[in-house]
Coordinates of C-alpha atoms and ligand atoms in Angstrom, one line a residue:
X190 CA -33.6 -58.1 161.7
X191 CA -35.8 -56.3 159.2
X192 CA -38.6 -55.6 161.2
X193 CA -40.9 -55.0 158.0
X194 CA -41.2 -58.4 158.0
X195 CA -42.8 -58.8 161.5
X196 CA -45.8 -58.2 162.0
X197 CA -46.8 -57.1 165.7
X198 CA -48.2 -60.5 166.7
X199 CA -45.7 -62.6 165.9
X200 CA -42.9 -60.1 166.8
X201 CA -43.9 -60.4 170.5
X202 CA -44.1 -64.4 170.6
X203 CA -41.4 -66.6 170.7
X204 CA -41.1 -70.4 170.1
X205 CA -38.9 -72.6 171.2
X206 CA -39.2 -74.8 168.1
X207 CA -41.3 -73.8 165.2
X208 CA -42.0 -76.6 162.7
X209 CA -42.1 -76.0 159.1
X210 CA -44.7 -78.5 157.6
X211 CA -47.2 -80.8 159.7
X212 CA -46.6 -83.7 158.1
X213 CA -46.2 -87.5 159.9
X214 CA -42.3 -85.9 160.4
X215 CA -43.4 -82.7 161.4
X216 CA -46.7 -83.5 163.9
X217 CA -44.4 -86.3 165.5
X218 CA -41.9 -83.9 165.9
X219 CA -44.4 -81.9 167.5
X220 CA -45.6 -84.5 170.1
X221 CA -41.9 -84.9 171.1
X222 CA -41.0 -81.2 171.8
X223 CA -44.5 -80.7 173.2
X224 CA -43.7 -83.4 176.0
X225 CA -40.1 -81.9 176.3
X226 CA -42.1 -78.7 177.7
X227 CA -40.6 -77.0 174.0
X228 CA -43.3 -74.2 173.1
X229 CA -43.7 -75.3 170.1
X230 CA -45.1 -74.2 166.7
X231 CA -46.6 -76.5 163.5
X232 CA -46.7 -73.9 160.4
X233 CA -48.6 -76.2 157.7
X234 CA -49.7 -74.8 154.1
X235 CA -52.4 -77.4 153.6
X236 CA -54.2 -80.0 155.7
X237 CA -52.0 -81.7 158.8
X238 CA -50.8 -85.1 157.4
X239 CA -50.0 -83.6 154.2
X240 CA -48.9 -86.0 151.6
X241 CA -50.2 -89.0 154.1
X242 CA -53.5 -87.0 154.2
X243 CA -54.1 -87.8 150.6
X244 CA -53.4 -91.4 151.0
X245 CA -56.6 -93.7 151.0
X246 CA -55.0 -96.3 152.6
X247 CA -52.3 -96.9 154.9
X248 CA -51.0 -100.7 155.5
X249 CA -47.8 -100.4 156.5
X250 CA -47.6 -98.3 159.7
X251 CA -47.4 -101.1 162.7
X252 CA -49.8 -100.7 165.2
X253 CA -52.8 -100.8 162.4
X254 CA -52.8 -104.6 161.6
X255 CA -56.2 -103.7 159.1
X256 CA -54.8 -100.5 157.6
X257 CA -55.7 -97.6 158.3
X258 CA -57.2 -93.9 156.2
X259 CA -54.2 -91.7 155.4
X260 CA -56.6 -89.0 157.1
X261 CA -57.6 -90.8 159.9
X262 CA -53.8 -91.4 160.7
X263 CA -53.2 -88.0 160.1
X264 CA -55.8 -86.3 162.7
X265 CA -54.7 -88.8 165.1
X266 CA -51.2 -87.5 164.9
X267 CA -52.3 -83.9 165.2
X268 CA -54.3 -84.6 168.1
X269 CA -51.8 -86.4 169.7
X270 CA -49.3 -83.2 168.8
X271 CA -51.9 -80.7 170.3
X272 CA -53.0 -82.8 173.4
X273 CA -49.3 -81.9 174.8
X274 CA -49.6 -78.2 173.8
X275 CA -48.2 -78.2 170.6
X276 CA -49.8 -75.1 168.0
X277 CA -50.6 -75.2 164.6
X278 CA -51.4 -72.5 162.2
X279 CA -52.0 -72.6 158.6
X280 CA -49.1 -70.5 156.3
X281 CA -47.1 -71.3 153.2
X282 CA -43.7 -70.9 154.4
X283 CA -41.7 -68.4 151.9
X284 CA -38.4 -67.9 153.3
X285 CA -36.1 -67.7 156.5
X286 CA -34.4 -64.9 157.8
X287 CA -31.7 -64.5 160.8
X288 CA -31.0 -68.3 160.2
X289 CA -27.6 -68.0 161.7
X290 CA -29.4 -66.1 164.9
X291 CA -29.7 -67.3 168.0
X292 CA -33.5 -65.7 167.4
X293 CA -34.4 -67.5 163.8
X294 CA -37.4 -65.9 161.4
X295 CA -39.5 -68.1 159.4
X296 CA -41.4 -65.7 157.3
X297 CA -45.0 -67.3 155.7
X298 CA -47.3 -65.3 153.4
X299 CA -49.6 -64.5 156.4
X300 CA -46.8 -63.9 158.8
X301 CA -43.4 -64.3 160.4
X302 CA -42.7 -66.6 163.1
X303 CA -40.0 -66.0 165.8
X304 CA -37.9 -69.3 167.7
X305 CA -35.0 -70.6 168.7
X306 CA -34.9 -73.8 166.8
X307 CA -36.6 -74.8 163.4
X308 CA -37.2 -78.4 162.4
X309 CA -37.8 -78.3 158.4
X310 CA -40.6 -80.8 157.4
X311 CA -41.6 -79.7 154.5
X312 CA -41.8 -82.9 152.5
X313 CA -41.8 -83.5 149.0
X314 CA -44.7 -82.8 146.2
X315 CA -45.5 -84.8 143.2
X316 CA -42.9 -84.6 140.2
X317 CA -44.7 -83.4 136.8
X318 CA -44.4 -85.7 134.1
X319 CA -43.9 -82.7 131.5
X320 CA -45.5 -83.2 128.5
X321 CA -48.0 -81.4 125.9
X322 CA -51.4 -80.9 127.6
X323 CA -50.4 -82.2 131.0
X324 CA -51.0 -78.5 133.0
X325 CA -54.1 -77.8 130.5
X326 CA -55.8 -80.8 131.5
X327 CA -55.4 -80.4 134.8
X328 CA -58.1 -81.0 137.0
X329 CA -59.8 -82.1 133.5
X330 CA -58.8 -85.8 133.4
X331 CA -55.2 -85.1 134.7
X332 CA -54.5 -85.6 138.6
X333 CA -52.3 -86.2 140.7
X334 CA -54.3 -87.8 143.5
X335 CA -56.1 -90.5 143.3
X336 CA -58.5 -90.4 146.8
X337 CA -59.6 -87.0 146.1
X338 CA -60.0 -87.5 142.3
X339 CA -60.8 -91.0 141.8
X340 CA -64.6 -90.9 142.7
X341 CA -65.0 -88.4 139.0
X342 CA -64.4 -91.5 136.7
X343 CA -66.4 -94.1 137.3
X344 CA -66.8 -96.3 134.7
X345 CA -64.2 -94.5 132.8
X346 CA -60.9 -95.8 131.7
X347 CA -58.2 -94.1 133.2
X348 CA -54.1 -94.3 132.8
X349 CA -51.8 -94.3 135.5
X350 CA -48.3 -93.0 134.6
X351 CA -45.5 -94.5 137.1
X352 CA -43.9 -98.1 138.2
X353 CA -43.6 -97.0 142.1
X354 CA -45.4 -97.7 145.1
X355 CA -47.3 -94.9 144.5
X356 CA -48.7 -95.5 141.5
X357 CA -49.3 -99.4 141.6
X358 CA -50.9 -98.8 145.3
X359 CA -53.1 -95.9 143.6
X360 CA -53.8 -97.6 140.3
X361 CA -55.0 -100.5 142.3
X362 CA -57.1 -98.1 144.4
X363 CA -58.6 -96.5 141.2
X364 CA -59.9 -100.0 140.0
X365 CA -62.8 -99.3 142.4
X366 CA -64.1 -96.5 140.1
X367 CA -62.6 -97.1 136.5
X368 CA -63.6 -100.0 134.2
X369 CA -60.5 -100.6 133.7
X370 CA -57.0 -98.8 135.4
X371 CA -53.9 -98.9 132.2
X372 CA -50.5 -98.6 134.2
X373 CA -47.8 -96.9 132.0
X374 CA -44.4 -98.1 133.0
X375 CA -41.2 -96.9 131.5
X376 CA -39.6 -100.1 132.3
X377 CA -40.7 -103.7 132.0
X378 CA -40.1 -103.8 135.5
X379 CA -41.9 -102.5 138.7
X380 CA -40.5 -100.2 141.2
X381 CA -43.7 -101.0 143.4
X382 CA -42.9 -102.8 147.3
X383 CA -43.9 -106.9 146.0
X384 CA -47.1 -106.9 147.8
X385 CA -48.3 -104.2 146.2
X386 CA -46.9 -105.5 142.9
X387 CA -48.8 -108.8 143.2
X388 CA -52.2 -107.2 144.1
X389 CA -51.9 -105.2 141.3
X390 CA -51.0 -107.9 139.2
X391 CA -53.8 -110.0 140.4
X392 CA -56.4 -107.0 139.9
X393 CA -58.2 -108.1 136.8
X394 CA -59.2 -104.7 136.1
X395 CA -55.8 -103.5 135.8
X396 CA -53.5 -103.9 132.5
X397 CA -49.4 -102.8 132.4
X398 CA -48.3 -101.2 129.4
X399 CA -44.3 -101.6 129.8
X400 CA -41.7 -99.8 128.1
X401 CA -43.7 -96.7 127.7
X402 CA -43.3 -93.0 127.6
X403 CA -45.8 -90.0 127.5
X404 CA -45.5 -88.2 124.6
X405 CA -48.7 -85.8 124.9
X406 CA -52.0 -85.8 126.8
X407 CA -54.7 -84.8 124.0
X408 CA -58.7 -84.3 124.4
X409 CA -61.2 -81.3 123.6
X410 CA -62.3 -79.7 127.2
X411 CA -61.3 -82.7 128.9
X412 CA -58.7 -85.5 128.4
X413 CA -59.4 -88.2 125.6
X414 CA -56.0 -89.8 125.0
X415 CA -52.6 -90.8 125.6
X416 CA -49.8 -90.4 122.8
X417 CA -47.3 -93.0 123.8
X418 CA -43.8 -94.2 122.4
X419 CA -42.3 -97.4 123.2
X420 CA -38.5 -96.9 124.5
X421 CA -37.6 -99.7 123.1
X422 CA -39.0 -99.6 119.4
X423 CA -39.8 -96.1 119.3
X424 CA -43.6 -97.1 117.8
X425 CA -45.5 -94.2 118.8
X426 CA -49.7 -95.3 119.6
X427 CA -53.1 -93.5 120.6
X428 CA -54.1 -94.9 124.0
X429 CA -57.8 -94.0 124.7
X430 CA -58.2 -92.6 128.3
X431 CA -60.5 -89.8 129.9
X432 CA -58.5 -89.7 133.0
X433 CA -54.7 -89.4 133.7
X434 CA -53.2 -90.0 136.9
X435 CA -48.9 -89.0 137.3
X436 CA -47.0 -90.9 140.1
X437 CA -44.0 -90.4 138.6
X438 CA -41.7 -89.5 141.9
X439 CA -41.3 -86.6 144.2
X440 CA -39.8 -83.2 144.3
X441 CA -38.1 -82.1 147.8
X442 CA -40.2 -78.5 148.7
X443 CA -36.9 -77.2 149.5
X444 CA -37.1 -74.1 147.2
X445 CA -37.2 -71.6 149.7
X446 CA -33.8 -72.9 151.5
X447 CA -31.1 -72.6 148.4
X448 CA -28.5 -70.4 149.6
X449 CA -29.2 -71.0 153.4
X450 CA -29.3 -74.7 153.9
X451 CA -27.0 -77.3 151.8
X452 CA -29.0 -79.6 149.7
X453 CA -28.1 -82.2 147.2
X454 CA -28.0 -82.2 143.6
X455 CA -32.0 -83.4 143.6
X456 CA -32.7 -80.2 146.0
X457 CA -33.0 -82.8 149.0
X458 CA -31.6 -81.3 152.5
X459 CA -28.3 -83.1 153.8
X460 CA -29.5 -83.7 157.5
X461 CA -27.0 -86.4 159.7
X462 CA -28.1 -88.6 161.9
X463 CA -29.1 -86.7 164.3
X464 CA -31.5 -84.9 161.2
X465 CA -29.1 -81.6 162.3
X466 CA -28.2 -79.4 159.1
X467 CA -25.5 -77.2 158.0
X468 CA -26.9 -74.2 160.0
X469 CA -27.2 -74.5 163.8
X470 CA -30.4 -74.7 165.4
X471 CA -31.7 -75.7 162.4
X472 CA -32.7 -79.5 161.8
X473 CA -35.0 -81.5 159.0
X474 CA -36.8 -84.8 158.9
X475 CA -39.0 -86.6 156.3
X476 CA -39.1 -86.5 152.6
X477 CA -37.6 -83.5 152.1
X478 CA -34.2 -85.1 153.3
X479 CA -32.2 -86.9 151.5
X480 CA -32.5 -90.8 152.4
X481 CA -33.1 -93.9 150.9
X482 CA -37.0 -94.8 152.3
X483 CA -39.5 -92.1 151.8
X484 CA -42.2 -93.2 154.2
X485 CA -44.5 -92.5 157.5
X486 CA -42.4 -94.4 159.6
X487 CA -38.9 -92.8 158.6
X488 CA -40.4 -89.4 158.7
X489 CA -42.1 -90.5 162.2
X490 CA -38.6 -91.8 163.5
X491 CA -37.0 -88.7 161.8
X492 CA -39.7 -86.5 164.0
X493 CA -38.6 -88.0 167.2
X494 CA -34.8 -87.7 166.7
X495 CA -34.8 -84.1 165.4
X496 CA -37.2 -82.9 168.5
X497 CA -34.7 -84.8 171.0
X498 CA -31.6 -83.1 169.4
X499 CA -33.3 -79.7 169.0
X500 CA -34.3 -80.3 172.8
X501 CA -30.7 -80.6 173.3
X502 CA -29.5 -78.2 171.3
X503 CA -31.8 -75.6 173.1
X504 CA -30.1 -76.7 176.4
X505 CA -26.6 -76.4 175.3
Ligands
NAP280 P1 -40.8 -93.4 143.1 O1 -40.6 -94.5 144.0 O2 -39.7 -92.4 142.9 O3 -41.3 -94.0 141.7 C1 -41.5 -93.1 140.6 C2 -41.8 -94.0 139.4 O4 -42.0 -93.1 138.3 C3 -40.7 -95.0 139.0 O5 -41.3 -96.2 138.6 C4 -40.0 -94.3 137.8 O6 -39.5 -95.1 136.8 C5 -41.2 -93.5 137.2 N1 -40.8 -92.2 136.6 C6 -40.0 -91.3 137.0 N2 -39.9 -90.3 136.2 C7 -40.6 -90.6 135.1 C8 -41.0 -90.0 133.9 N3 -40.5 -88.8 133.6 N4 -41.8 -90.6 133.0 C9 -42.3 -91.8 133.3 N5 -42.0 -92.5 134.5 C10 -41.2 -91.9 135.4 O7 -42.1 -92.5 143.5 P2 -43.4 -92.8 144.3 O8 -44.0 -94.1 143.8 O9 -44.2 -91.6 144.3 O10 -42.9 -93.0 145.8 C11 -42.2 -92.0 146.5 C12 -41.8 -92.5 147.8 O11 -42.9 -92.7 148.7 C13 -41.0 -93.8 147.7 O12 -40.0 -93.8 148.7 C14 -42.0 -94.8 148.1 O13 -41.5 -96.0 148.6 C15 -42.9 -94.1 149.1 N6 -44.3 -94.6 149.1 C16 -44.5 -95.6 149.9 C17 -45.8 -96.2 150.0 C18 -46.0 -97.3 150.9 O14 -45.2 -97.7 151.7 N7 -47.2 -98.0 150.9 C19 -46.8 -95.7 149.2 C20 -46.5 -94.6 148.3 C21 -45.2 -94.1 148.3 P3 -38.2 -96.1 137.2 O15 -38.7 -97.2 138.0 O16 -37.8 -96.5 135.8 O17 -37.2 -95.2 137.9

């Protein structure tokens, strides 16, 4: 072990399970090993709930017949994690060392972390659309989250790029602000779960622009307009917008585990069904797997399944 890479803190205590990324996967995780008597680690880079976090509002998680605040869902898992001892601290995760260890390093920017088991949780982050002026108008008309940004253009017209759940459920969301929400669609079909397709359809603030493409993001300080080209008759037109919101899928944050863990050809981890990977003692959940429904419930159910196998796998 290089022991450069401790320092003396974290050196001296070791977890049972540390969890990489205190998402819905990764705090329910966490509330598993906690009750299995597991000491028990969260590392999260941002706010626990992570991509839930940012959701305004949750409808399909049973138990919450009215919905419930993607924030509000996400302190409740954390407290329910911490009320059975589970710790969390606040790191962005930059590698792994000793993997195939009995003792496994998880080194952060702020620190290493020591345990016997890891349980990768990382999740996914929003996928870039790519295009002229999209990172220079960042945070001036382009975003990538609605509940935090949405507030900024009231009375504006805004475009939202994307034909998924995410951005039909956000677009819709948006309509509270904007005076009017433009969904670009590459298709002339939506991606979107149906009952968030028909609300959105039924939204008379919203209009669909089908069988679109971004071609550029243009504007002086901040974004003005959308350059678009039709796939299907490759017209190129101006669309007028101040703001520009992406949902145009997810990227698995799986960087930091080429070489160690295998992963698919999208970067996702190969996990079975017991959420166990390649490497031994090592075992991930959520959306940064590969698997066919990315949502709070999977990566819940995910959670659970990984801490039992892990509590297993710590017994063996
Ligand atoms: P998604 O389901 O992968 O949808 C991405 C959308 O962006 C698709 O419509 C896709 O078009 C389009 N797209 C992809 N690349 C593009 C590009 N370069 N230019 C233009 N359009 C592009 O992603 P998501 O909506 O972010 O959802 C991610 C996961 O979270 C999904 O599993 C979803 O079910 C889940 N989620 C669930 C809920 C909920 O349950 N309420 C809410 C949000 C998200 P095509 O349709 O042509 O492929």
């Amino acid at each position: 072990m290089a022991d450069q890479t401790l320092n003396s803190s974290q050196g001296s205590e070791l977890y049972d399970v540390v969890i990489l990324g205190g998402g819905p996967g990764g705090l329910t995780a966490a509330l598993y090993t906690a009750r299995s008597r597991l000491k028990t680690l969260v590392v999260e880079k941002g706010i626990p709930g992570g991509q839930a976090a940012t959701t305004f509002h949750v409808e399909n998680y049973p138990g919450f017949p009215d919905g419930v605040s993607g924030m509000e869902i996400s302190q409740l898992m954390e407290r329910h994690a911490t009320r059975f001892g589970a710790e969390i601290t606040y790191d962005e995760i930059v590698g792994l060392e000793d993997y195939d260890q009995k003792v496994k390093v998880v080194r952060g920017g702020e620190a290493s972390y020591r345990a016997r088991a890891l349980i990768i949780a990382t999740g996914a982050e929003q996928s870039k659309l790519g295009v002229p002026g999209e990172e220079f108008y960042r945070g001036r008309g382009v975003s990538y989250c609605a509940t935090c940004d949405g507030a900024f253009f009231r009375d504006k017209v805004v475009a939202v790029i994307g034909g998924g759940d995410s951005a039909v459920e956000e677009g819709d969301f948006l309509t509270r602000y904007a005076s009017k929400v433009i969904i670009i669609h590459r298709r002339d079909a939506l991606r979107a779960a149906k009952v968030i397709q028909e609300r959105a359809l039924a939204n008379p603030k919203i209009e669909f622009c089908w069988n679109s493409t971004v071609q550029e993001i243009r504007g002086d300080d901040f974004v003005k307009s959308l350059m678009l080209r039709n796939v299907k008759t490759a017209v190129q037109s101006h669309l007028p917008a101040e703001g520009v919101f992406v949902y145009v899928g997810l990227k698995p944050n799986s960087e930091f585990l080429k070489g160690i863990i295998q992963l698919d050809a999208g970067g996702y981890v190969i996990a079975n069904e017991e959420m166990e990977t390649n490497v031994a003692g090592i075992f991930a959940i959520g959306d940064v797997t590969k698997k066919s429904l990315r949502q709070i419930i999977t990566a819940a159910g995910d959670g659970a399944v990984a801490a039992m196998a892990a509590d297993r796998y710590l017994h063996e």
